[in-house]
Short mmCIF file of C-alpha atoms in Angstrom, two decimals:
data_model
loop_
_atom_site.label_atom_id
_atom_site.label_comp_id
_atom_site.label_asym_id
_atom_site.label_seq_id
_atom_site.Cartn_x
_atom_site.Cartn_y
_atom_site.Cartn_z
CA UNK A 12 0.00 0.00 0.00
CA UNK A 13 2.65 2.48 1.08
CA UNK A 14 4.84 1.35 -1.80
CA UNK A 15 2.10 2.14 -4.26
CA UNK A 16 1.73 5.55 -2.68
CA UNK A 17 5.43 6.34 -2.96
CA UNK A 18 5.31 5.23 -6.54
CA UNK A 19 2.31 7.43 -7.24
CA UNK A 20 4.05 10.42 -5.70
CA UNK A 21 7.20 9.72 -7.67
CA UNK A 22 5.15 9.51 -10.83
CA UNK A 23 3.33 12.75 -10.05
CA UNK A 24 6.64 14.48 -9.26
CA UNK A 25 8.22 13.36 -12.53
CA UNK A 26 5.16 14.43 -14.46
CA UNK A 27 5.13 17.84 -12.82
CA UNK A 28 8.82 18.39 -13.55
CA UNK A 29 8.47 17.43 -17.19
CA UNK A 30 5.37 19.58 -17.62
CA UNK A 31 7.24 22.54 -16.10
CA UNK A 32 10.27 22.20 -18.35
CA UNK A 33 8.05 21.81 -21.39
CA UNK A 34 5.98 24.82 -20.40
CA UNK A 35 9.03 27.02 -19.97
CA UNK A 36 9.99 26.45 -23.61
CA UNK A 37 6.42 27.09 -24.69
CA UNK A 38 6.20 30.27 -22.64
CA UNK A 39 9.42 31.63 -24.07
CA UNK A 40 8.20 30.92 -27.57
CA UNK A 41 4.84 32.45 -26.76
CA UNK A 42 6.44 35.53 -25.22
CA UNK A 43 8.71 36.12 -28.21
CA UNK A 44 5.77 35.69 -30.52
CA UNK A 45 3.52 38.01 -28.53
CA UNK A 46 6.11 40.79 -28.41
CA UNK A 47 6.85 40.57 -32.11
CA UNK A 48 3.22 40.19 -33.14
CA UNK A 49 2.40 43.92 -33.56
CA UNK A 50 5.09 44.24 -36.21
CA UNK A 51 4.36 40.86 -37.79
CA UNK A 52 0.79 42.01 -38.32
CA UNK A 53 1.83 45.43 -39.58
CA UNK A 54 4.27 44.40 -42.28
CA UNK A 55 4.72 41.37 -44.51
CA UNK A 56 6.94 38.93 -42.56
CA UNK A 57 8.99 38.24 -45.71
CA UNK A 58 10.28 41.81 -45.43
CA UNK A 59 12.46 40.71 -42.52
CA UNK A 60 14.46 38.72 -45.04
CA UNK A 61 14.02 40.96 -48.09
CA UNK A 62 14.30 44.56 -46.85
CA UNK A 63 17.46 46.12 -48.27
CA UNK A 64 18.71 47.44 -44.93
CA UNK A 65 18.38 47.43 -41.18
CA UNK A 66 17.09 50.90 -40.28
CA UNK A 67 14.32 49.97 -37.87
CA UNK A 68 13.50 53.54 -36.91
CA UNK A 69 12.94 54.37 -40.58
CA UNK A 70 10.81 51.34 -41.34
CA UNK A 71 13.48 49.06 -42.82
CA UNK A 72 13.70 45.71 -41.10
CA UNK A 73 16.15 43.61 -43.14
CA UNK A 74 17.40 40.98 -40.71
CA UNK A 75 18.96 38.82 -43.39
CA UNK A 76 22.58 39.98 -42.81
CA UNK A 77 22.26 39.11 -39.13
CA UNK A 78 20.65 35.80 -39.96
CA UNK A 79 23.48 35.01 -42.37
CA UNK A 80 26.03 36.16 -39.79
CA UNK A 81 24.65 33.84 -37.12
CA UNK A 82 24.47 30.90 -39.48
CA UNK A 83 27.92 31.44 -41.01
CA UNK A 84 29.60 31.78 -37.63
CA UNK A 85 27.92 28.66 -36.31
CA UNK A 86 28.61 26.56 -39.39
CA UNK A 87 32.19 27.84 -39.50
CA UNK A 88 32.78 27.03 -35.84
CA UNK A 89 31.34 23.55 -36.40
CA UNK A 90 33.58 22.93 -39.42
CA UNK A 91 36.63 23.79 -37.32
CA UNK A 92 35.59 22.23 -34.01
CA UNK A 93 33.77 19.03 -34.99
CA UNK A 94 36.66 17.18 -36.68
CA UNK A 95 39.08 18.42 -34.01
CA UNK A 96 36.76 17.36 -31.21
CA UNK A 97 36.16 13.91 -32.66
CA UNK A 98 39.87 13.33 -33.31
CA UNK A 99 40.63 14.46 -29.76
CA UNK A 100 38.05 12.03 -28.39
CA UNK A 101 39.41 9.15 -30.47
CA UNK A 102 42.89 9.94 -29.24
CA UNK A 103 41.77 9.99 -25.61
CA UNK A 104 39.66 6.88 -25.86
CA UNK A 105 41.82 4.61 -28.00
CA UNK A 106 45.37 5.80 -28.34
CA UNK A 107 46.49 7.85 -25.36
CA UNK A 108 47.94 6.26 -22.24
CA UNK A 109 45.37 6.33 -19.41
CA UNK A 110 47.07 9.16 -17.49
CA UNK A 111 47.36 11.47 -20.47
CA UNK A 112 43.75 10.75 -21.46
CA UNK A 113 42.53 11.64 -17.96
CA UNK A 114 44.59 14.83 -17.93
CA UNK A 115 43.15 15.77 -21.31
CA UNK A 116 39.61 15.24 -20.13
CA UNK A 117 40.17 17.34 -17.04
CA UNK A 118 41.62 20.06 -19.26
CA UNK A 119 38.60 19.95 -21.56
CA UNK A 120 36.22 20.18 -18.61
CA UNK A 121 38.03 23.28 -17.41
CA UNK A 122 37.95 24.72 -20.91
CA UNK A 123 34.19 24.23 -21.06
CA UNK A 124 33.80 26.11 -17.77
CA UNK A 125 35.63 29.28 -18.79
CA UNK A 126 33.17 32.19 -19.08
CA UNK A 127 32.62 33.35 -22.63
CA UNK A 128 33.68 36.92 -21.82
CA UNK A 129 37.18 35.58 -21.14
CA UNK A 130 37.25 33.91 -24.54
CA UNK A 131 36.03 37.21 -25.98
CA UNK A 132 38.81 39.13 -24.28
CA UNK A 133 41.38 36.71 -25.64
CA UNK A 134 39.88 36.99 -29.11
CA UNK A 135 39.90 40.76 -28.93
CA UNK A 136 43.43 41.37 -27.66
CA UNK A 137 45.27 38.36 -29.13
CA UNK A 138 43.47 36.86 -32.10
CA UNK A 139 41.97 39.97 -33.74
CA UNK A 140 45.34 41.80 -33.94
CA UNK A 141 46.89 38.74 -35.60
CA UNK A 142 44.10 38.64 -38.16
CA UNK A 143 44.49 42.41 -38.65
CA UNK A 144 48.06 41.75 -39.77
CA UNK A 145 46.79 39.53 -42.53
CA UNK A 146 43.78 41.59 -43.49
CA UNK A 147 42.29 44.53 -41.56
CA UNK A 148 40.15 45.23 -39.61
CA UNK A 149 40.79 42.06 -37.58
CA UNK A 150 37.46 41.92 -35.80
CA UNK A 151 35.68 39.69 -38.29
CA UNK A 152 33.72 36.59 -39.16
CA UNK A 153 36.96 34.60 -38.98
CA UNK A 154 37.74 35.82 -35.46
CA UNK A 155 34.26 34.83 -34.34
CA UNK A 156 34.51 31.42 -35.96
CA UNK A 157 37.86 30.65 -34.35
CA UNK A 158 36.97 31.81 -30.84
CA UNK A 159 33.65 29.99 -30.95
CA UNK A 160 35.37 26.87 -32.26
CA UNK A 161 37.63 26.86 -29.20
CA UNK A 162 34.59 27.44 -27.02
CA UNK A 163 32.50 24.57 -28.35
CA UNK A 164 35.42 22.17 -28.81
CA UNK A 165 35.12 20.73 -25.28
CA UNK A 166 31.37 20.18 -25.68
CA UNK A 167 31.92 18.17 -28.85
CA UNK A 168 35.01 16.32 -27.63
CA UNK A 169 33.54 15.35 -24.27
CA UNK A 170 30.28 14.06 -25.71
CA UNK A 171 32.10 12.19 -28.48
CA UNK A 172 34.34 10.67 -25.83
CA UNK A 173 31.36 9.66 -23.69
CA UNK A 174 29.65 8.15 -26.74
CA UNK A 175 32.74 6.14 -27.66
CA UNK A 176 33.27 5.00 -24.09
CA UNK A 177 29.76 3.54 -24.12
CA UNK A 178 30.46 1.45 -27.24
CA UNK A 179 30.41 -2.09 -25.81
CA UNK A 180 33.77 -3.82 -25.50
CA UNK A 181 32.17 -6.78 -27.30
CA UNK A 182 32.01 -4.80 -30.55
CA UNK A 183 35.69 -3.98 -30.37
CA UNK A 184 36.61 -7.51 -29.36
CA UNK A 185 34.41 -8.91 -32.12
CA UNK A 186 36.08 -6.65 -34.65
CA UNK A 187 39.51 -7.69 -33.40
CA UNK A 188 38.52 -11.35 -33.72
CA UNK A 189 37.66 -10.69 -37.37
CA UNK A 190 41.18 -9.43 -37.93
CA UNK A 191 40.45 -5.69 -37.94
CA UNK A 192 43.45 -3.45 -37.44
CA UNK A 193 43.23 -1.04 -34.54
CA UNK A 194 42.54 1.83 -36.87
CA UNK A 195 39.70 -0.07 -38.55
CA UNK A 196 38.24 -1.04 -35.18
CA UNK A 197 38.02 2.65 -34.38
CA UNK A 198 37.04 4.02 -37.78
CA UNK A 199 34.91 1.12 -39.01
CA UNK A 200 33.16 0.10 -35.80
CA UNK A 201 33.55 2.42 -32.81
CA UNK A 202 32.84 5.74 -34.52
CA UNK A 203 29.78 4.52 -36.47
CA UNK A 204 28.44 2.81 -33.34
CA UNK A 205 28.92 6.04 -31.39
CA UNK A 206 27.40 8.24 -34.08
CA UNK A 207 24.14 9.12 -32.32
CA UNK A 208 26.08 10.41 -29.31
CA UNK A 209 28.57 12.26 -31.49
CA UNK A 210 25.75 13.95 -33.41
CA UNK A 211 24.07 14.98 -30.16
CA UNK A 212 27.32 16.57 -28.99
CA UNK A 213 27.66 18.43 -32.27
CA UNK A 214 24.13 19.81 -31.98
CA UNK A 215 24.76 20.90 -28.41
CA UNK A 216 27.89 22.66 -29.64
CA UNK A 217 26.02 24.29 -32.50
CA UNK A 218 23.33 25.45 -30.09
CA UNK A 219 25.94 26.97 -27.87
CA UNK A 220 27.62 28.70 -30.81
CA UNK A 221 24.48 30.23 -32.28
CA UNK A 222 23.31 31.46 -28.88
CA UNK A 223 26.65 32.97 -27.93
CA UNK A 224 26.43 36.74 -27.57
CA UNK A 225 29.37 38.14 -25.61
CA UNK A 226 32.10 36.67 -27.79
CA UNK A 227 30.54 37.77 -31.06
CA UNK A 228 29.90 41.26 -29.67
CA UNK A 229 33.58 41.54 -28.81
CA UNK A 230 35.30 40.01 -31.83
CA UNK A 231 32.99 40.18 -34.85
CA UNK A 232 32.84 43.93 -35.44
CA UNK A 233 29.02 44.15 -35.47
CA UNK A 234 28.69 45.71 -38.92
CA UNK A 235 25.34 44.96 -40.52
CA UNK A 236 26.34 43.31 -43.80
CA UNK A 237 26.43 40.00 -45.58
CA UNK A 238 30.18 39.32 -45.53
CA UNK A 239 32.12 38.95 -48.80
CA UNK A 240 35.01 37.17 -47.12
CA UNK A 241 35.90 35.68 -43.75
CA UNK A 242 37.82 38.87 -42.97
CA UNK A 243 34.69 41.06 -43.08
CA UNK A 244 33.03 42.13 -39.84
CA UNK A 245 29.56 40.72 -39.27
CA UNK A 246 26.71 41.12 -36.83
CA UNK A 247 24.75 38.19 -35.49
CA UNK A 248 21.11 38.01 -34.40
CA UNK A 249 22.18 37.74 -30.75
CA UNK A 250 24.52 40.72 -30.98
CA UNK A 251 21.77 42.69 -32.70
CA UNK A 252 19.46 42.18 -29.74
CA UNK A 253 22.14 42.93 -27.15
CA UNK A 254 23.33 46.09 -28.90
CA UNK A 255 19.98 47.74 -29.47
CA UNK A 256 17.64 46.48 -26.78
CA UNK A 257 18.45 49.25 -24.34
CA UNK A 258 17.13 52.05 -26.54
CA UNK A 259 14.67 50.31 -28.86
CA UNK A 260 11.04 51.48 -28.86
CA UNK A 261 7.79 50.22 -30.44
CA UNK A 262 8.41 48.75 -33.94
CA UNK A 263 12.15 48.71 -33.44
CA UNK A 264 11.69 46.80 -30.20
CA UNK A 265 9.29 44.36 -31.84
CA UNK A 266 11.81 43.81 -34.66
CA UNK A 267 14.40 42.74 -32.07
CA UNK A 268 11.93 40.18 -30.76
CA UNK A 269 11.61 38.94 -34.32
CA UNK A 270 15.39 38.41 -34.18
CA UNK A 271 14.85 36.26 -31.14
CA UNK A 272 12.08 34.35 -32.85
CA UNK A 273 14.36 33.73 -35.81
CA UNK A 274 17.02 32.31 -33.47
CA UNK A 275 14.46 29.98 -31.99
CA UNK A 276 13.55 28.69 -35.44
CA UNK A 277 17.19 28.12 -36.36
CA UNK A 278 17.74 26.11 -33.17
CA UNK A 279 14.59 24.11 -33.91
CA UNK A 280 16.02 23.43 -37.35
CA UNK A 281 19.24 22.07 -35.77
CA UNK A 282 17.28 19.78 -33.50
CA UNK A 283 15.19 18.54 -36.42
CA UNK A 284 18.35 17.75 -38.41
CA UNK A 285 19.94 15.88 -35.52
CA UNK A 286 16.77 13.90 -34.87
CA UNK A 287 16.55 12.85 -38.48
CA UNK A 288 20.19 11.73 -38.42
CA UNK A 289 19.57 9.73 -35.27
CA UNK A 290 16.39 8.20 -36.64
CA UNK A 291 18.35 7.12 -39.70
CA UNK A 292 20.96 5.44 -37.51
CA UNK A 293 18.34 3.51 -35.58
CA UNK A 294 16.54 2.50 -38.77
CA UNK A 295 19.75 1.04 -40.12
CA UNK B 7 50.04 -24.80 -49.08
CA UNK B 8 53.05 -22.68 -49.90
CA UNK B 9 56.43 -24.31 -49.95
CA UNK B 10 57.90 -21.94 -47.40
CA UNK B 11 55.38 -22.93 -44.76
CA UNK B 12 56.35 -25.46 -42.12
CA UNK B 13 55.17 -28.95 -42.73
CA UNK B 14 51.70 -29.66 -41.43
CA UNK B 15 51.10 -32.45 -39.01
CA UNK B 16 47.76 -33.78 -37.91
CA UNK B 17 47.42 -31.09 -35.25
CA UNK B 18 45.91 -27.73 -36.00
CA UNK B 19 46.74 -26.35 -32.61
CA UNK B 20 49.28 -27.50 -30.11
CA UNK B 21 49.96 -25.89 -26.76
CA UNK B 22 52.99 -26.68 -24.63
CA UNK B 23 53.21 -25.68 -21.00
CA UNK B 24 50.87 -22.80 -21.65
CA UNK B 25 50.50 -20.42 -18.72
CA UNK B 26 48.30 -17.34 -18.71
CA UNK B 27 48.33 -14.53 -16.17
CA UNK B 28 46.10 -11.50 -15.73
CA UNK B 29 48.48 -9.19 -13.92
CA UNK B 30 49.93 -11.34 -11.18
CA UNK B 31 46.95 -13.69 -11.03
CA UNK B 32 47.52 -17.01 -12.78
CA UNK B 33 44.54 -18.08 -14.87
CA UNK B 34 45.84 -21.10 -16.74
CA UNK B 35 48.61 -23.44 -15.65
CA UNK B 36 50.68 -25.72 -17.84
CA UNK B 37 48.12 -26.62 -20.43
CA UNK B 38 49.39 -29.18 -22.92
CA UNK B 39 46.71 -29.82 -25.48
CA UNK B 40 46.74 -31.03 -29.06
CA UNK B 41 43.80 -30.27 -31.27
CA UNK B 42 43.33 -32.37 -34.37
CA UNK B 43 42.79 -30.88 -37.79
CA UNK B 44 39.31 -31.00 -39.24
CA UNK B 45 37.65 -32.33 -36.11
CA UNK B 46 35.36 -30.78 -33.54
CA UNK B 47 36.97 -30.55 -30.15
CA UNK B 48 34.87 -29.49 -27.21
CA UNK B 49 36.20 -28.00 -24.02
CA UNK B 50 34.17 -28.70 -20.94
CA UNK B 51 34.60 -27.85 -17.29
CA UNK B 52 33.06 -25.78 -14.52
CA UNK B 53 32.94 -21.97 -14.50
CA UNK B 54 36.30 -20.41 -13.70
CA UNK B 55 38.32 -23.29 -15.09
CA UNK B 56 39.83 -21.05 -17.76
CA UNK B 57 38.04 -22.45 -20.82
CA UNK B 58 37.21 -19.08 -22.34
CA UNK B 59 40.62 -17.67 -21.43
CA UNK B 60 42.21 -20.64 -23.17
CA UNK B 61 40.20 -19.90 -26.30
CA UNK B 62 41.21 -16.24 -26.37
CA UNK B 63 44.87 -17.21 -26.25
CA UNK B 64 44.47 -19.20 -29.47
CA UNK B 65 43.84 -16.12 -31.62
CA UNK B 66 45.73 -13.75 -29.37
CA UNK B 67 42.68 -11.77 -28.31
CA UNK B 68 44.53 -11.68 -25.01
CA UNK B 69 46.52 -8.87 -26.64
CA UNK B 70 43.52 -6.59 -26.05
CA UNK B 71 43.84 -7.02 -22.30
CA UNK B 72 46.81 -4.91 -21.22
CA UNK B 73 47.55 -6.98 -18.11
CA UNK B 74 47.42 -10.38 -19.84
CA UNK B 75 50.70 -12.27 -20.13
CA UNK B 76 51.30 -15.63 -21.75
CA UNK B 77 54.20 -18.01 -21.41
CA UNK B 78 54.85 -21.45 -22.77
CA UNK B 79 54.20 -22.01 -26.43
CA UNK B 80 51.30 -22.33 -28.80
CA UNK B 81 51.64 -23.62 -32.34
CA UNK B 82 48.95 -22.98 -34.92
CA UNK B 83 49.59 -25.07 -38.01
CA UNK B 84 53.11 -25.56 -36.75
CA UNK B 85 53.84 -21.85 -36.45
CA UNK B 86 54.66 -20.32 -33.10
CA UNK B 87 51.79 -18.00 -32.21
CA UNK B 88 53.94 -15.73 -30.06
CA UNK B 89 56.90 -15.38 -32.41
CA UNK B 90 57.76 -11.71 -32.78
CA UNK B 91 56.96 -11.58 -36.50
CA UNK B 92 53.41 -12.95 -36.22
CA UNK B 93 50.88 -10.75 -38.00
CA UNK B 94 47.91 -10.85 -35.62
CA UNK B 95 45.58 -9.48 -38.29
CA UNK B 96 46.31 -12.39 -40.61
CA UNK B 97 46.28 -14.78 -37.67
CA UNK B 98 42.78 -13.72 -36.66
CA UNK B 99 41.57 -14.06 -40.22
CA UNK B 100 42.73 -17.69 -40.15
CA UNK B 101 41.50 -18.34 -36.61
CA UNK B 102 37.94 -17.04 -36.37
CA UNK B 103 36.06 -16.66 -33.14
CA UNK B 104 32.39 -16.80 -32.14
CA UNK B 105 31.38 -15.38 -28.79
CA UNK B 106 28.88 -16.41 -26.18
CA UNK B 107 26.73 -13.35 -26.81
CA UNK B 108 26.18 -12.77 -30.53
CA UNK B 109 27.88 -9.51 -31.45
CA UNK B 110 26.63 -8.24 -34.77
CA UNK B 111 27.79 -4.66 -35.22
CA UNK B 112 24.99 -2.09 -35.01
CA UNK B 113 24.82 -1.83 -38.81
CA UNK B 114 22.83 -3.49 -41.57
CA UNK B 115 23.19 -7.23 -42.25
CA UNK B 116 24.92 -6.39 -45.50
CA UNK B 117 27.44 -4.07 -43.86
CA UNK B 118 28.13 -6.60 -41.12
CA UNK B 119 29.08 -9.14 -43.77
CA UNK B 120 30.99 -6.85 -46.11
CA UNK B 121 33.01 -4.81 -43.62
CA UNK B 122 35.42 -7.66 -42.71
CA UNK B 123 35.78 -8.65 -46.38
CA UNK B 124 36.74 -5.09 -47.30
CA UNK B 125 39.09 -4.94 -44.34
CA UNK B 126 40.89 -7.98 -45.73
CA UNK B 127 41.25 -6.50 -49.16
CA UNK B 128 38.25 -7.80 -51.10
CA UNK B 129 37.09 -4.63 -52.86
CA UNK B 130 35.15 -6.10 -55.78
CA UNK B 131 31.44 -5.82 -55.11
CA UNK B 132 30.45 -8.83 -57.19
CA UNK B 133 32.99 -11.01 -55.39
CA UNK B 134 31.74 -9.70 -52.07
CA UNK B 135 28.12 -10.47 -52.95
CA UNK B 136 29.01 -14.00 -54.04
CA UNK B 137 30.96 -14.72 -50.88
CA UNK B 138 28.22 -13.26 -48.67
CA UNK B 139 25.57 -15.39 -50.35
CA UNK B 140 27.69 -18.56 -50.11
CA UNK B 141 28.36 -18.27 -46.40
CA UNK B 142 24.84 -17.15 -45.56
CA UNK B 143 23.64 -20.28 -47.35
CA UNK B 144 26.22 -22.32 -45.41
CA UNK B 145 24.71 -21.18 -42.12
CA UNK B 146 21.15 -21.54 -43.39
CA UNK B 147 20.38 -17.85 -43.11
CA UNK B 148 20.17 -16.86 -46.76
CA UNK B 149 16.50 -17.63 -47.31
CA UNK B 150 15.62 -15.80 -44.10
CA UNK B 151 17.50 -12.58 -44.81
CA UNK B 152 18.02 -12.30 -48.57
CA UNK B 153 15.20 -9.77 -48.93
CA UNK B 154 16.29 -7.59 -46.04
CA UNK B 155 20.06 -7.37 -46.23
CA UNK B 156 19.77 -3.62 -45.69
CA UNK B 157 17.93 -4.04 -42.39
CA UNK B 158 19.66 -3.68 -39.07
CA UNK B 159 21.34 -6.85 -37.86
CA UNK B 160 20.08 -5.96 -34.40
CA UNK B 161 16.53 -6.77 -35.51
CA UNK B 162 17.34 -10.45 -36.08
CA UNK B 163 16.52 -13.01 -33.40
CA UNK B 164 19.30 -14.23 -31.12
CA UNK B 165 19.76 -17.45 -33.08
CA UNK B 166 19.83 -15.60 -36.38
CA UNK B 167 22.35 -13.11 -34.98
CA UNK B 168 24.60 -15.94 -33.88
CA UNK B 169 24.39 -17.58 -37.30
CA UNK B 170 25.14 -14.21 -38.87
CA UNK B 171 28.25 -13.95 -36.71
CA UNK B 172 29.31 -17.44 -37.76
CA UNK B 173 28.74 -16.54 -41.41
CA UNK B 174 30.73 -13.36 -40.94
CA UNK B 175 33.65 -15.37 -39.57
CA UNK B 176 33.35 -18.03 -42.30
CA UNK B 177 33.38 -15.36 -45.00
CA UNK B 178 37.04 -14.78 -44.22
CA UNK B 179 37.79 -18.45 -45.02
CA UNK B 180 39.36 -19.31 -41.70
CA UNK B 181 41.08 -22.61 -41.03
CA UNK B 182 40.08 -22.77 -37.41
CA UNK B 183 36.87 -21.67 -35.71
CA UNK B 184 36.85 -21.00 -31.99
CA UNK B 185 33.39 -20.98 -30.42
CA UNK B 186 32.82 -19.77 -26.88
CA UNK B 187 29.53 -21.25 -25.67
CA UNK B 188 27.82 -20.20 -28.89
CA UNK B 189 24.44 -21.61 -27.84
CA UNK B 190 24.22 -20.57 -24.21
CA UNK B 191 22.14 -17.48 -24.99
CA UNK B 192 19.87 -19.28 -27.44
CA UNK B 193 16.59 -21.19 -27.31
CA UNK B 194 16.56 -24.97 -28.02
CA UNK B 195 15.49 -24.60 -31.66
CA UNK B 196 18.25 -22.12 -32.46
CA UNK B 197 20.66 -24.35 -30.55
CA UNK B 198 19.70 -27.30 -32.74
CA UNK B 199 20.25 -25.16 -35.83
CA UNK B 200 23.73 -24.17 -34.68
CA UNK B 201 24.61 -27.73 -33.74
CA UNK B 202 23.69 -29.10 -37.13
CA UNK B 203 25.61 -26.22 -38.65
CA UNK B 204 28.68 -27.27 -36.69
CA UNK B 205 28.21 -30.85 -37.93
CA UNK B 206 28.09 -29.62 -41.50
CA UNK B 207 31.28 -27.61 -41.07
CA UNK B 208 33.20 -30.60 -39.74
CA UNK B 209 36.07 -31.65 -41.95
CA UNK B 210 36.33 -28.28 -43.66
CA UNK B 211 37.31 -26.44 -40.51
CA UNK B 212 38.98 -27.29 -37.25
CA UNK B 213 36.44 -26.36 -34.60
CA UNK B 214 37.09 -25.77 -30.92
CA UNK B 215 33.94 -25.23 -28.91
CA UNK B 216 33.63 -24.34 -25.26
CA UNK B 217 30.39 -25.60 -23.80
CA UNK B 218 28.69 -26.02 -20.45
CA UNK B 219 26.28 -28.46 -21.96
CA UNK B 220 27.74 -31.96 -21.58
CA UNK B 221 25.07 -33.52 -23.78
CA UNK B 222 25.99 -31.04 -26.48
CA UNK B 223 29.68 -31.90 -26.19
CA UNK B 224 28.77 -35.55 -26.59
CA UNK B 225 26.52 -34.92 -29.56
CA UNK B 226 28.75 -32.77 -31.68
CA UNK B 227 32.39 -33.32 -30.81
CA UNK B 228 34.98 -35.87 -31.81
CA UNK B 229 37.39 -34.99 -29.06
CA UNK B 230 36.80 -33.53 -25.64
CA UNK B 231 39.12 -31.75 -23.25
CA UNK B 232 38.18 -31.41 -19.61
CA UNK B 233 39.36 -28.36 -17.64
CA UNK B 234 39.19 -28.05 -13.89
CA UNK B 235 39.71 -25.20 -11.46
CA UNK B 236 42.48 -25.99 -8.98
CA UNK B 237 42.69 -23.30 -6.30
CA UNK B 238 41.43 -20.69 -8.73
CA UNK B 239 43.76 -21.70 -11.55
CA UNK B 240 42.48 -23.40 -14.68
CA UNK B 241 44.15 -26.67 -15.61
CA UNK B 242 43.64 -29.33 -18.22
CA UNK B 243 42.73 -32.60 -16.52
CA UNK B 244 42.53 -34.82 -19.56
CA UNK B 245 41.65 -34.89 -23.21
CA UNK B 246 40.50 -37.86 -25.22
CA UNK B 247 38.13 -38.92 -27.98
CA UNK B 248 34.69 -37.85 -26.78
CA UNK B 249 33.34 -41.38 -26.49
CA UNK B 250 36.23 -42.45 -24.27
CA UNK B 251 36.22 -39.33 -22.13
CA UNK B 252 32.55 -39.81 -21.31
CA UNK B 253 32.49 -43.62 -21.06
CA UNK B 254 35.88 -44.49 -19.64
CA UNK B 255 37.71 -41.44 -18.40
CA UNK B 256 41.22 -41.94 -17.06
CA UNK B 257 40.89 -39.43 -14.25
CA UNK B 258 38.42 -39.91 -11.37
CA UNK B 259 37.72 -36.16 -11.41
CA UNK B 260 36.58 -36.39 -15.01
CA UNK B 261 34.40 -39.33 -14.17
CA UNK B 262 32.75 -37.45 -11.32
CA UNK B 263 32.18 -34.40 -13.49
CA UNK B 264 30.70 -36.13 -16.52
CA UNK B 265 28.41 -38.08 -14.25
CA UNK B 266 27.23 -34.87 -12.66
CA UNK B 267 28.62 -35.72 -9.22
CA UNK B 268 31.02 -32.79 -9.08
CA UNK B 269 31.17 -29.35 -10.63
#
């Protein structure tokens, strides 16, 4: 009797917690939508992508450069960080002596705990001047990509490592018994078997990159433009909100909420992509 | 056989004073066993008598365990297994192994079969397809899976998975097949299927099978080796033709074990 009661309470508690966390997401979405609604009703929503410029006080709401900036920085950071992170994880899991692997993991955990403003500072005073030597102005898409890559590297490496650690020893032993070389055991069996976990880590990293505000404010230059090269300054959706929120009124303010809404959609897109990749893995 | 190879005798595998340690703990002590070519040899004995460990020495899977150390000698087809120039990749192609729990990789049936072939240099797709079909027919799985080769191997039943693993090992044309309790996780019908498969492979392959099932050892094997755990260390008590080991064992311990009195 009392067992059933504990179980019921546990069940109710779990249900309450999951309802709460689900509701929070819904409320945020609802709030963003509500605040941007006046403007969405006033103008054609396509204008947020098509307007030639971002002059919100003069009725021009072109968010496309910011949208492109966010996407380019995230994709760029992924292109740099994902292979590095996976290689790092493979090294730790399969090739490094135990002590070195543990030290590496501790280092990565520390790296993932460093506040983004510190990364931003480093990017601003160390990396940007180096890039300026190659091609001014230094604060640029490239600077953002590189700093963000360093920032999300631990997320990707640690989840890839966890995914590979959970690959059953039987798979590796079975592969060895079939005469697989060590490299082929890793590349042919362990990495494919760990793919769902690796993909999850990459999506977490991408989510962190696209949501990052402080770093991009500090190192990307914040010029509203679709960049012609990696050396051009860009502004992201997050930076756009942070820069203008304090003085934005009425339509301008609503347009910033549209920026937030756009971010939400991009993140939803990432999740959808990762889910479809994982579903494919399971289907196989 | 190539001319350079040592001359083959009737033994596929021969161990001499084989000792195995995990760290400082001895696991096997002075095992001297000769396994005849083309026959089925079963290894019986209670848990902890080192049967599985013995099997993993024979294709050097012990290499995967950092603390494992072997001394004494093992000859596979007359070649010293622990000579410094032994290519373990080639060795394991020639000495296949089937595990207690079927371990298909989490890929499609097709990929499970083809991956090892590619790894061993067979790149031609037509050749691969032929070999895959041949061995899947050998294990009686072809009719069951031919229309769903692209499905996940994890969706097969336990018995089918085990036969897939056997097919996967056979595809590499091994000379010796080591089987570690291949039926212990299977239902009686799948067990019967695997047993008749083993019968049909006799003669073409040398088979060493570890089993807890004495009746199974009697049914399928020509020779039987009996291992016993002496103060935590596995030792070979005796080996003989199966009939003799069960009917007229030389050692009283064997007699007690096969009659179910001890162990």
